[in-house]
């Protein structure tokens, strides 16, 4: 909920200011608000940014409301009190300074994590090209049983807010060893970067040559309907017993509902899983028959705390004293997470880094050696991350361990590097020290 509520605060400020800007020419601190609004509209923030920004967003929303009140009071009393009171003038002076500090922080954050333009892309991944990852979730059993009871012929819509673990839940089913006995073909289709039906997509199907090398076997610029034709012609013909996961479906894509019906009603009776945060989208895409909607369950406070402590204890730089220091913030941490796995892991990153900061941490003249884990599910994305880190640091090693892939790299600015990788996937810093020590 921390990231979702921060997004709400961000959009609330932008919308409220734009409305005030239209109707109120004498809004106090208008220039300050305008500068902040421009930065917020320009940049796409990752979860780590949003949680860090939460208090700033509270402050600018409160300041906008108070400035609106001051303008209203002045308008109502203009004949009696044409100038502002000393109290209001002092408030505007102090608030203007605070807004300038927030603007500078947002501006610096924007420069540090400026994101490259992303072309709309659809990634098609065979089951054998996914990493050996397991999303341990008690909800998996419920959906696995559903697939077994229907003999692998049903459509499942997994619904939940951002950061609630929809993809992890689908992945736990997709990589379950029993599913390989049920389905002849298993295909993961990442639609999270597909904006709408009219936009052209780069459709990529990859074949893995080894752990870190790929050859692209098909690439087509196509619309939503053509995407469905590509899937149908290249993967579903001749008909096979298949499970197709459409991950990150934020919009209704023309032709996708017809493709889903073909999969369900084919001679081999396949299955479909859709993950989305929009119930309306899922209901439009899935047929009334053979469909099941699953609202993802949020973590309990105990589960949140256990996940948080596991994240903290994986870090080499967190000793018992620092862990006890973090324990004092338990209630505040749980209140901010509100059952979202991504918020739990993100807060573990932010808090552990803030508590443990060596003198050289932000000194770009000092070279650091870092180790971090990347939360990726397929080799294509892993290769993309390795190329990015190698381009920045010039030296990167990738190690496969229990729990995922660990990367070792050298860099002058670990925060900037991790945030660049954070635009691709969740990253977990495990160790950092001065190079050569």
Short mmCIF file of C-alpha atoms in Angstrom, two decimals:
data_model
loop_
_atom_site.label_atom_id
_atom_site.label_comp_id
_atom_site.label_asym_id
_atom_site.label_seq_id
_atom_site.Cartn_x
_atom_site.Cartn_y
_atom_site.Cartn_z
CA UNK A 1 0.00 0.00 0.00
CA UNK A 2 2.95 2.34 0.57
CA UNK A 3 3.72 2.63 -3.14
CA UNK A 4 0.05 2.73 -4.15
CA UNK A 5 -0.73 5.50 -1.68
CA UNK A 6 2.33 7.47 -2.78
CA UNK A 7 1.10 7.24 -6.37
CA UNK A 8 -2.29 8.51 -5.18
CA UNK A 9 -0.66 11.48 -3.40
CA UNK A 10 1.43 12.26 -6.49
CA UNK A 11 -1.54 12.27 -8.86
CA UNK A 12 -3.68 14.16 -6.35
CA UNK A 13 -1.17 17.01 -6.20
CA UNK A 14 -0.71 17.19 -9.98
CA UNK A 15 -4.47 17.19 -10.63
CA UNK A 16 -5.29 19.65 -7.83
CA UNK A 17 -2.54 22.08 -8.87
CA UNK A 18 -3.56 21.98 -12.53
CA UNK A 19 -7.14 22.81 -11.52
CA UNK A 20 -6.00 25.66 -9.25
CA UNK A 21 -3.68 26.99 -11.95
CA UNK A 22 -6.63 27.38 -14.32
CA UNK A 23 -8.90 29.30 -11.93
CA UNK A 24 -6.54 31.10 -9.54
CA UNK A 25 -3.94 33.51 -10.92
CA UNK A 26 -2.90 34.72 -7.45
CA UNK A 27 -2.10 31.34 -5.90
CA UNK A 28 0.74 31.84 -3.40
CA UNK A 29 4.00 29.98 -4.20
CA UNK A 30 2.61 29.16 -7.63
CA UNK A 31 6.09 29.05 -9.18
CA UNK A 32 7.29 26.55 -6.56
CA UNK A 33 4.32 24.27 -7.15
CA UNK A 34 4.73 24.55 -10.92
CA UNK A 35 8.38 23.46 -10.78
CA UNK A 36 7.53 20.44 -8.61
CA UNK A 37 4.57 19.52 -10.83
CA UNK A 38 6.78 19.56 -13.93
CA UNK A 39 9.30 17.20 -12.32
CA UNK A 40 6.59 14.79 -11.12
CA UNK A 41 5.03 14.66 -14.58
CA UNK A 42 8.37 14.18 -16.33
CA UNK A 43 9.68 11.23 -14.39
CA UNK A 44 8.45 7.67 -13.92
CA UNK A 45 9.24 6.60 -10.37
CA UNK A 46 10.20 3.11 -9.22
CA UNK A 47 8.86 1.70 -5.89
CA UNK A 48 11.99 2.70 -3.94
CA UNK A 49 11.50 6.30 -5.05
CA UNK A 50 7.80 6.37 -4.20
CA UNK A 51 8.27 5.14 -0.65
CA UNK A 52 11.10 7.62 -0.08
CA UNK A 53 8.92 10.43 -1.48
CA UNK A 54 5.85 9.73 0.64
CA UNK A 55 6.52 12.40 3.29
CA UNK A 56 7.43 14.96 0.61
CA UNK A 57 4.15 14.28 -1.20
CA UNK A 58 2.22 14.75 2.05
CA UNK A 59 4.02 18.06 2.54
CA UNK A 60 3.34 19.47 -0.93
CA UNK A 61 -0.34 18.44 -0.82
CA UNK A 62 -0.75 20.10 2.59
CA UNK A 63 1.08 23.21 1.37
CA UNK A 64 -1.14 23.46 -1.72
CA UNK A 65 -4.29 23.20 0.41
CA UNK A 66 -3.03 25.87 2.83
CA UNK A 67 -1.99 28.23 0.02
CA UNK A 68 -5.44 27.78 -1.50
CA UNK A 69 -6.97 28.75 1.87
CA UNK A 70 -4.77 31.84 2.12
CA UNK A 71 -5.80 32.91 -1.39
CA UNK A 72 -9.49 32.34 -0.56
CA UNK A 73 -9.24 34.36 2.66
CA UNK A 74 -7.49 37.21 0.90
CA UNK A 75 -10.12 37.27 -1.83
CA UNK A 76 -12.98 37.27 0.69
CA UNK A 77 -11.46 40.01 2.85
CA UNK A 78 -9.73 42.04 0.16
CA UNK A 79 -11.65 45.23 0.95
CA UNK A 80 -10.91 45.00 4.66
CA UNK A 81 -7.43 43.45 4.54
CA UNK A 82 -5.80 44.01 1.14
CA UNK A 83 -2.48 42.60 2.34
CA UNK A 84 -1.68 39.22 3.90
CA UNK A 85 -1.25 38.88 7.65
CA UNK A 86 2.18 38.57 9.23
CA UNK A 87 1.37 34.98 10.18
CA UNK A 88 0.53 34.10 6.57
CA UNK A 89 3.64 35.84 5.26
CA UNK A 90 5.85 33.89 7.69
CA UNK A 91 4.14 30.62 6.73
CA UNK A 92 4.68 31.34 3.01
CA UNK A 93 8.34 32.18 3.60
CA UNK A 94 9.03 28.94 5.50
CA UNK A 95 6.92 26.83 3.15
CA UNK A 96 8.61 28.31 0.09
CA UNK A 97 11.97 27.25 1.49
CA UNK A 98 10.69 23.73 2.19
CA UNK A 99 9.18 23.40 -1.28
CA UNK A 100 12.50 24.48 -2.79
CA UNK A 101 14.29 21.75 -0.85
CA UNK A 102 11.76 19.16 -1.99
CA UNK A 103 12.09 20.40 -5.58
CA UNK A 104 15.87 20.01 -5.40
CA UNK A 105 15.59 16.49 -3.97
CA UNK A 106 13.17 15.46 -6.69
CA UNK A 107 15.36 17.07 -9.34
CA UNK A 108 18.47 15.25 -8.13
CA UNK A 109 16.56 11.98 -7.95
CA UNK A 110 15.35 12.60 -11.49
CA UNK A 111 18.91 13.12 -12.75
CA UNK A 112 20.20 10.01 -10.94
CA UNK A 113 17.63 7.60 -12.34
CA UNK A 114 16.65 9.15 -15.64
CA UNK A 115 15.06 6.34 -17.60
CA UNK A 116 15.71 5.56 -21.21
CA UNK A 117 12.74 5.55 -23.55
CA UNK A 118 11.18 2.09 -23.67
CA UNK A 119 9.78 0.73 -26.89
CA UNK A 120 6.60 -1.21 -26.46
CA UNK A 121 7.62 -4.83 -26.35
CA UNK A 122 6.06 -8.25 -25.97
CA UNK A 123 8.33 -11.06 -24.79
CA UNK A 124 7.41 -14.67 -25.50
CA UNK A 125 9.27 -17.20 -23.34
CA UNK A 126 9.08 -20.98 -23.44
CA UNK A 127 9.01 -22.83 -20.14
CA UNK A 128 12.52 -24.20 -20.71
CA UNK A 129 13.85 -20.64 -21.04
CA UNK A 130 12.70 -19.66 -17.55
CA UNK A 131 15.06 -19.78 -14.60
CA UNK A 132 14.66 -22.41 -11.90
CA UNK A 133 12.74 -20.08 -9.62
CA UNK A 134 10.10 -21.04 -7.08
CA UNK A 135 7.50 -18.61 -5.79
CA UNK A 136 6.57 -20.25 -2.49
CA UNK A 137 3.00 -19.23 -1.83
CA UNK A 138 0.23 -21.11 -0.08
CA UNK A 139 -2.19 -19.80 -2.71
CA UNK A 140 -0.35 -21.88 -5.33
CA UNK A 141 -1.92 -25.11 -4.08
CA UNK A 142 -5.42 -23.71 -4.54
CA UNK A 143 -4.84 -22.79 -8.19
CA UNK A 144 -2.80 -25.92 -8.95
CA UNK A 145 -5.71 -28.01 -7.67
CA UNK A 146 -8.08 -26.04 -9.89
CA UNK A 147 -6.00 -26.84 -12.97
CA UNK A 148 -5.89 -30.50 -11.97
CA UNK A 149 -9.66 -30.70 -11.31
CA UNK A 150 -10.46 -29.16 -14.71
CA UNK A 151 -7.92 -31.45 -16.42
CA UNK A 152 -5.94 -28.45 -17.56
CA UNK A 153 -8.84 -26.69 -19.24
CA UNK A 154 -9.73 -23.41 -17.55
CA UNK A 155 -9.00 -19.68 -17.54
CA UNK A 156 -7.67 -18.07 -14.36
CA UNK A 157 -7.57 -14.34 -13.73
CA UNK A 158 -5.19 -13.32 -10.92
CA UNK A 159 -6.14 -9.88 -9.62
CA UNK A 160 -4.32 -7.60 -7.21
CA UNK A 161 -2.77 -4.18 -6.78
CA UNK A 162 0.79 -3.36 -7.80
CA UNK A 163 3.36 -5.14 -5.65
CA UNK A 164 0.95 -7.77 -4.32
CA UNK A 165 2.76 -10.72 -5.95
CA UNK A 166 0.52 -11.52 -8.94
CA UNK A 167 3.39 -12.50 -11.23
CA UNK A 168 5.10 -14.54 -8.51
CA UNK A 169 1.89 -16.49 -7.91
CA UNK A 170 1.47 -17.19 -11.63
CA UNK A 171 5.14 -18.13 -11.85
CA UNK A 172 4.80 -20.62 -9.02
CA UNK A 173 2.14 -22.41 -11.08
CA UNK A 174 4.03 -22.05 -14.34
CA UNK A 175 7.20 -23.65 -12.97
CA UNK A 176 5.48 -26.34 -10.91
CA UNK A 177 6.92 -29.70 -11.95
CA UNK A 178 3.46 -31.31 -12.06
CA UNK A 179 2.34 -28.84 -14.74
CA UNK A 180 4.93 -30.24 -17.15
CA UNK A 181 3.08 -33.56 -16.93
CA UNK A 182 -0.23 -31.90 -17.83
CA UNK A 183 0.82 -29.52 -20.63
CA UNK A 184 2.81 -30.20 -23.77
CA UNK A 185 3.52 -26.49 -24.35
CA UNK A 186 3.96 -23.79 -21.69
CA UNK A 187 4.38 -20.21 -22.82
CA UNK A 188 4.88 -17.02 -20.78
CA UNK A 189 3.82 -13.81 -22.57
CA UNK A 190 4.96 -10.58 -20.93
CA UNK A 191 2.45 -7.88 -21.90
CA UNK A 192 3.44 -5.35 -19.23
CA UNK A 193 4.99 -3.02 -21.83
CA UNK A 194 2.11 -3.28 -24.28
CA UNK A 195 0.18 -0.03 -23.92
CA UNK A 196 -2.95 -0.42 -26.04
CA UNK A 197 -4.37 -2.12 -29.11
CA UNK A 198 -3.41 0.60 -31.59
CA UNK A 199 0.26 0.75 -30.63
CA UNK A 200 2.84 -1.24 -32.58
CA UNK A 201 4.75 -3.87 -30.60
CA UNK A 202 8.13 -5.46 -31.03
CA UNK A 203 7.34 -9.14 -30.53
CA UNK A 204 10.38 -11.11 -29.44
CA UNK A 205 10.63 -14.86 -29.08
CA UNK A 206 13.97 -16.03 -27.77
CA UNK A 207 15.81 -19.32 -27.80
CA UNK A 208 18.46 -19.86 -25.15
CA UNK A 209 21.85 -21.13 -26.38
CA UNK A 210 23.33 -21.14 -22.87
CA UNK A 211 22.83 -19.35 -19.56
CA UNK A 212 23.89 -15.94 -20.84
CA UNK A 213 23.56 -16.08 -24.60
CA UNK A 214 20.44 -15.86 -26.80
CA UNK A 215 19.47 -15.86 -30.37
CA UNK A 216 16.34 -14.00 -31.38
CA UNK A 217 14.20 -16.35 -33.42
CA UNK A 218 11.47 -13.90 -34.35
CA UNK A 219 10.91 -10.17 -34.19
CA UNK A 220 7.89 -8.48 -35.68
CA UNK A 221 6.35 -5.05 -35.49
CA UNK A 222 2.67 -5.74 -35.11
CA UNK A 223 -0.60 -4.60 -33.62
CA UNK A 224 -2.56 -6.47 -30.97
CA UNK A 225 -4.45 -8.53 -33.54
CA UNK A 226 -1.20 -9.41 -35.33
CA UNK A 227 0.35 -10.39 -32.00
CA UNK A 228 -2.44 -12.93 -31.54
CA UNK A 229 -1.91 -14.19 -35.08
CA UNK A 230 1.81 -14.63 -34.35
CA UNK A 231 1.05 -16.67 -31.24
CA UNK A 232 -1.50 -18.77 -33.07
CA UNK A 233 0.64 -19.50 -36.12
CA UNK A 234 4.06 -19.94 -34.51
CA UNK A 235 3.20 -21.67 -31.24
CA UNK A 236 -0.31 -23.07 -31.26
CA UNK A 237 -0.36 -24.71 -34.67
CA UNK A 238 -0.66 -27.69 -34.74
CA UNK A 239 -2.86 -27.69 -31.62
CA UNK A 240 -1.12 -28.83 -28.46
CA UNK A 241 -2.16 -29.12 -24.85
CA UNK A 242 -0.89 -25.74 -23.68
CA UNK A 243 -0.77 -23.37 -20.74
CA UNK A 244 -0.31 -19.72 -21.74
CA UNK A 245 0.31 -17.05 -19.11
CA UNK A 246 -0.45 -13.47 -20.16
CA UNK A 247 1.41 -11.45 -17.53
CA UNK A 248 0.80 -7.74 -16.88
CA UNK A 249 -2.38 -7.20 -18.90
CA UNK A 250 -3.27 -3.58 -18.11
CA UNK A 251 -5.38 -2.91 -21.23
CA UNK A 252 -7.80 -4.82 -23.44
CA UNK A 253 -5.85 -5.82 -26.57
CA UNK A 254 -7.91 -6.44 -29.69
CA UNK A 255 -7.98 -10.08 -30.66
CA UNK A 256 -6.69 -11.38 -27.33
CA UNK A 257 -10.11 -12.56 -26.14
CA UNK A 258 -10.57 -14.54 -29.38
CA UNK A 259 -7.16 -16.16 -28.90
CA UNK A 260 -8.05 -17.12 -25.33
CA UNK A 261 -11.26 -18.76 -26.51
CA UNK A 262 -9.32 -20.68 -29.18
CA UNK A 263 -6.90 -21.99 -26.56
CA UNK A 264 -9.71 -23.05 -24.22
CA UNK A 265 -11.88 -24.62 -26.93
CA UNK A 266 -9.16 -26.19 -29.06
CA UNK A 267 -9.21 -29.98 -29.58
CA UNK A 268 -6.49 -30.25 -26.90
CA UNK A 269 -8.38 -28.06 -24.36
CA UNK A 270 -5.68 -25.74 -23.08
CA UNK A 271 -5.56 -23.27 -20.17
CA UNK A 272 -4.90 -19.58 -19.77
CA UNK A 273 -3.72 -17.46 -16.82
CA UNK A 274 -3.99 -13.65 -16.85
CA UNK A 275 -2.43 -11.35 -14.23
CA UNK A 276 -3.84 -7.85 -13.97
CA UNK A 277 -4.70 -5.10 -11.51
CA UNK A 278 -7.91 -4.33 -13.41
CA UNK A 279 -10.96 -6.58 -12.82
CA UNK A 280 -12.72 -4.87 -15.74
CA UNK A 281 -9.97 -5.85 -18.18
CA UNK A 282 -9.92 -9.47 -17.02
CA UNK A 283 -13.71 -9.82 -17.20
CA UNK A 284 -13.72 -8.49 -20.76
CA UNK A 285 -11.01 -10.93 -21.86
CA UNK A 286 -12.10 -14.14 -20.16
CA UNK A 287 -15.22 -16.06 -21.23
CA UNK A 288 -17.99 -16.57 -18.68
CA UNK A 289 -17.57 -20.33 -18.80
CA UNK A 290 -14.45 -22.15 -17.59
CA UNK A 291 -13.21 -18.96 -15.89
CA UNK A 292 -12.11 -18.37 -12.31
CA UNK A 293 -11.12 -15.03 -10.74
CA UNK A 294 -8.64 -15.14 -7.89
CA UNK A 295 -8.13 -12.01 -5.78
CA UNK A 296 -4.64 -12.30 -4.39
CA UNK A 297 -4.40 -12.44 -0.63
CA UNK A 298 -2.21 -9.85 1.07
CA UNK A 299 0.34 -10.89 3.69
CA UNK A 300 -0.54 -10.87 7.37
CA UNK A 301 1.51 -8.62 9.66
CA UNK A 302 3.42 -11.67 10.92
CA UNK A 303 4.18 -12.81 7.37
CA UNK A 304 5.27 -9.28 6.46
CA UNK A 305 7.65 -9.12 9.41
CA UNK A 306 9.10 -12.57 8.68
CA UNK A 307 9.70 -11.55 5.05
CA UNK A 308 11.29 -8.28 6.18
CA UNK A 309 13.65 -10.00 8.63
CA UNK A 310 14.68 -12.57 6.01
CA UNK A 311 15.53 -9.72 3.65
CA UNK A 312 17.56 -7.92 6.32
CA UNK A 313 19.45 -11.03 7.43
CA UNK A 314 20.66 -11.73 3.89
CA UNK A 315 22.75 -8.56 4.05
CA UNK A 316 26.35 -9.03 5.08
CA UNK A 317 26.58 -5.49 6.44
CA UNK A 318 23.69 -5.82 8.93
CA UNK A 319 24.97 -7.08 12.29
CA UNK A 320 22.96 -7.89 15.43
CA UNK A 321 23.20 -4.33 16.77
CA UNK A 322 21.80 -2.85 13.56
CA UNK A 323 19.07 -5.50 13.43
CA UNK A 324 18.04 -4.59 17.00
CA UNK A 325 17.95 -0.94 15.91
CA UNK A 326 15.62 -1.85 13.06
CA UNK A 327 13.45 -3.90 15.43
CA UNK A 328 12.46 -0.66 17.18
CA UNK A 329 10.76 0.46 13.94
CA UNK A 330 8.69 -2.72 13.56
CA UNK A 331 5.22 -1.16 13.91
CA UNK A 332 6.02 1.74 11.60
CA UNK A 333 7.45 -0.64 9.00
CA UNK A 334 4.38 -2.90 9.08
CA UNK A 335 2.02 0.08 8.86
CA UNK A 336 3.79 1.24 5.70
CA UNK A 337 3.82 -2.21 4.02
CA UNK A 338 0.16 -3.08 4.56
CA UNK A 339 0.54 -6.64 3.30
CA UNK A 340 2.35 -5.96 0.00
CA UNK A 341 5.41 -8.19 -0.59
CA UNK A 342 7.08 -5.64 -2.87
CA UNK A 343 6.65 -2.88 -0.26
CA UNK A 344 8.20 -5.15 2.39
CA UNK A 345 11.29 -5.87 0.29
CA UNK A 346 11.60 -2.27 -0.85
CA UNK A 347 11.49 -0.94 2.71
CA UNK A 348 14.11 -3.49 3.76
CA UNK A 349 16.39 -2.01 1.09
CA UNK A 350 15.75 1.63 1.96
CA UNK A 351 16.05 1.25 5.73
CA UNK A 352 19.13 -0.98 5.70
CA UNK A 353 20.99 1.37 3.36
CA UNK A 354 20.01 4.47 5.34
CA UNK A 355 21.14 2.93 8.63
CA UNK A 356 24.42 1.65 7.22
CA UNK A 357 26.25 4.36 5.32
CA UNK A 358 30.01 4.35 5.25
CA UNK A 359 31.84 7.65 4.74
CA UNK A 360 32.70 6.65 1.19
CA UNK A 361 29.16 5.55 0.26
CA UNK A 362 28.30 8.73 -1.66
CA UNK A 363 31.90 9.68 -2.50
CA UNK A 364 32.13 9.06 -6.25
CA UNK A 365 35.91 9.30 -6.13
CA UNK A 366 35.99 6.00 -4.25
CA UNK A 367 35.47 2.75 -6.17
CA UNK A 368 33.14 0.28 -4.42
CA UNK A 369 32.62 -3.43 -4.86
CA UNK A 370 28.99 -4.47 -4.52
CA UNK A 371 27.02 -7.69 -4.57
CA UNK A 372 23.29 -7.64 -5.26
CA UNK A 373 20.54 -10.10 -6.12
CA UNK A 374 18.24 -9.55 -9.09
CA UNK A 375 14.64 -10.73 -8.94
CA UNK A 376 14.26 -11.95 -12.53
CA UNK A 377 12.45 -14.99 -13.89
CA UNK A 378 13.85 -15.43 -17.39
CA UNK A 379 17.28 -15.55 -18.99
CA UNK A 380 16.46 -12.87 -21.56
CA UNK A 381 15.93 -10.25 -18.83
CA UNK A 382 18.99 -11.47 -16.93
CA UNK A 383 21.13 -10.95 -20.05
CA UNK A 384 19.73 -7.43 -20.40
CA UNK A 385 20.72 -6.64 -16.79
CA UNK A 386 24.23 -8.08 -17.22
CA UNK A 387 24.75 -5.94 -20.32
CA UNK A 388 23.52 -2.83 -18.48
CA UNK A 389 25.72 -3.41 -15.41
CA UNK A 390 28.72 -4.31 -17.55
CA UNK A 391 28.27 -1.11 -19.56
CA UNK A 392 28.27 0.98 -16.38
CA UNK A 393 30.90 -0.79 -14.28
CA UNK A 394 32.96 -2.50 -16.96
CA UNK A 395 33.34 -5.49 -14.66
CA UNK A 396 30.46 -7.80 -13.72
CA UNK A 397 30.24 -11.42 -12.60
CA UNK A 398 27.03 -13.41 -12.31
CA UNK A 399 26.64 -16.24 -9.79
CA UNK A 400 23.74 -18.68 -9.53
CA UNK A 401 22.78 -19.44 -5.93
CA UNK A 402 19.74 -20.58 -4.02
CA UNK A 403 17.18 -17.80 -4.28
CA UNK A 404 18.22 -16.37 -7.63
CA UNK A 405 21.09 -14.71 -9.45
CA UNK A 406 23.75 -12.69 -7.64
CA UNK A 407 25.82 -10.08 -9.45
CA UNK A 408 29.22 -8.74 -8.38
CA UNK A 409 30.24 -5.38 -9.83
CA UNK A 410 32.52 -2.41 -9.23
CA UNK A 411 31.13 1.12 -9.36
CA UNK A 412 31.69 4.64 -8.06
CA UNK A 413 27.98 5.22 -7.46
CA UNK A 414 26.15 2.08 -6.23
CA UNK A 415 22.88 3.93 -5.62
CA UNK A 416 22.65 5.16 -9.23
CA UNK A 417 23.58 1.72 -10.60
CA UNK A 418 21.01 -0.11 -8.48
CA UNK A 419 18.28 2.33 -9.46
CA UNK A 420 19.06 1.81 -13.16
CA UNK A 421 18.70 -1.94 -12.67
CA UNK A 422 15.59 -1.23 -10.58
CA UNK A 423 13.81 0.00 -13.71
CA UNK A 424 14.10 -3.57 -15.03
CA UNK A 425 13.49 -5.63 -11.89
CA UNK A 426 13.63 -5.56 -8.11
CA UNK A 427 17.21 -5.49 -6.79
CA UNK A 428 18.45 -6.48 -3.35
CA UNK A 429 21.80 -5.12 -2.15
CA UNK A 430 23.71 -7.76 -0.16
CA UNK A 431 27.17 -6.29 0.35
CA UNK A 432 29.21 -3.18 -0.39
CA UNK A 433 32.77 -2.26 0.52
CA UNK A 434 35.63 -0.14 -0.69
CA UNK A 435 37.45 -1.73 -3.59
CA UNK A 436 40.59 -3.53 -2.47
CA UNK A 437 39.46 -3.87 1.18
#
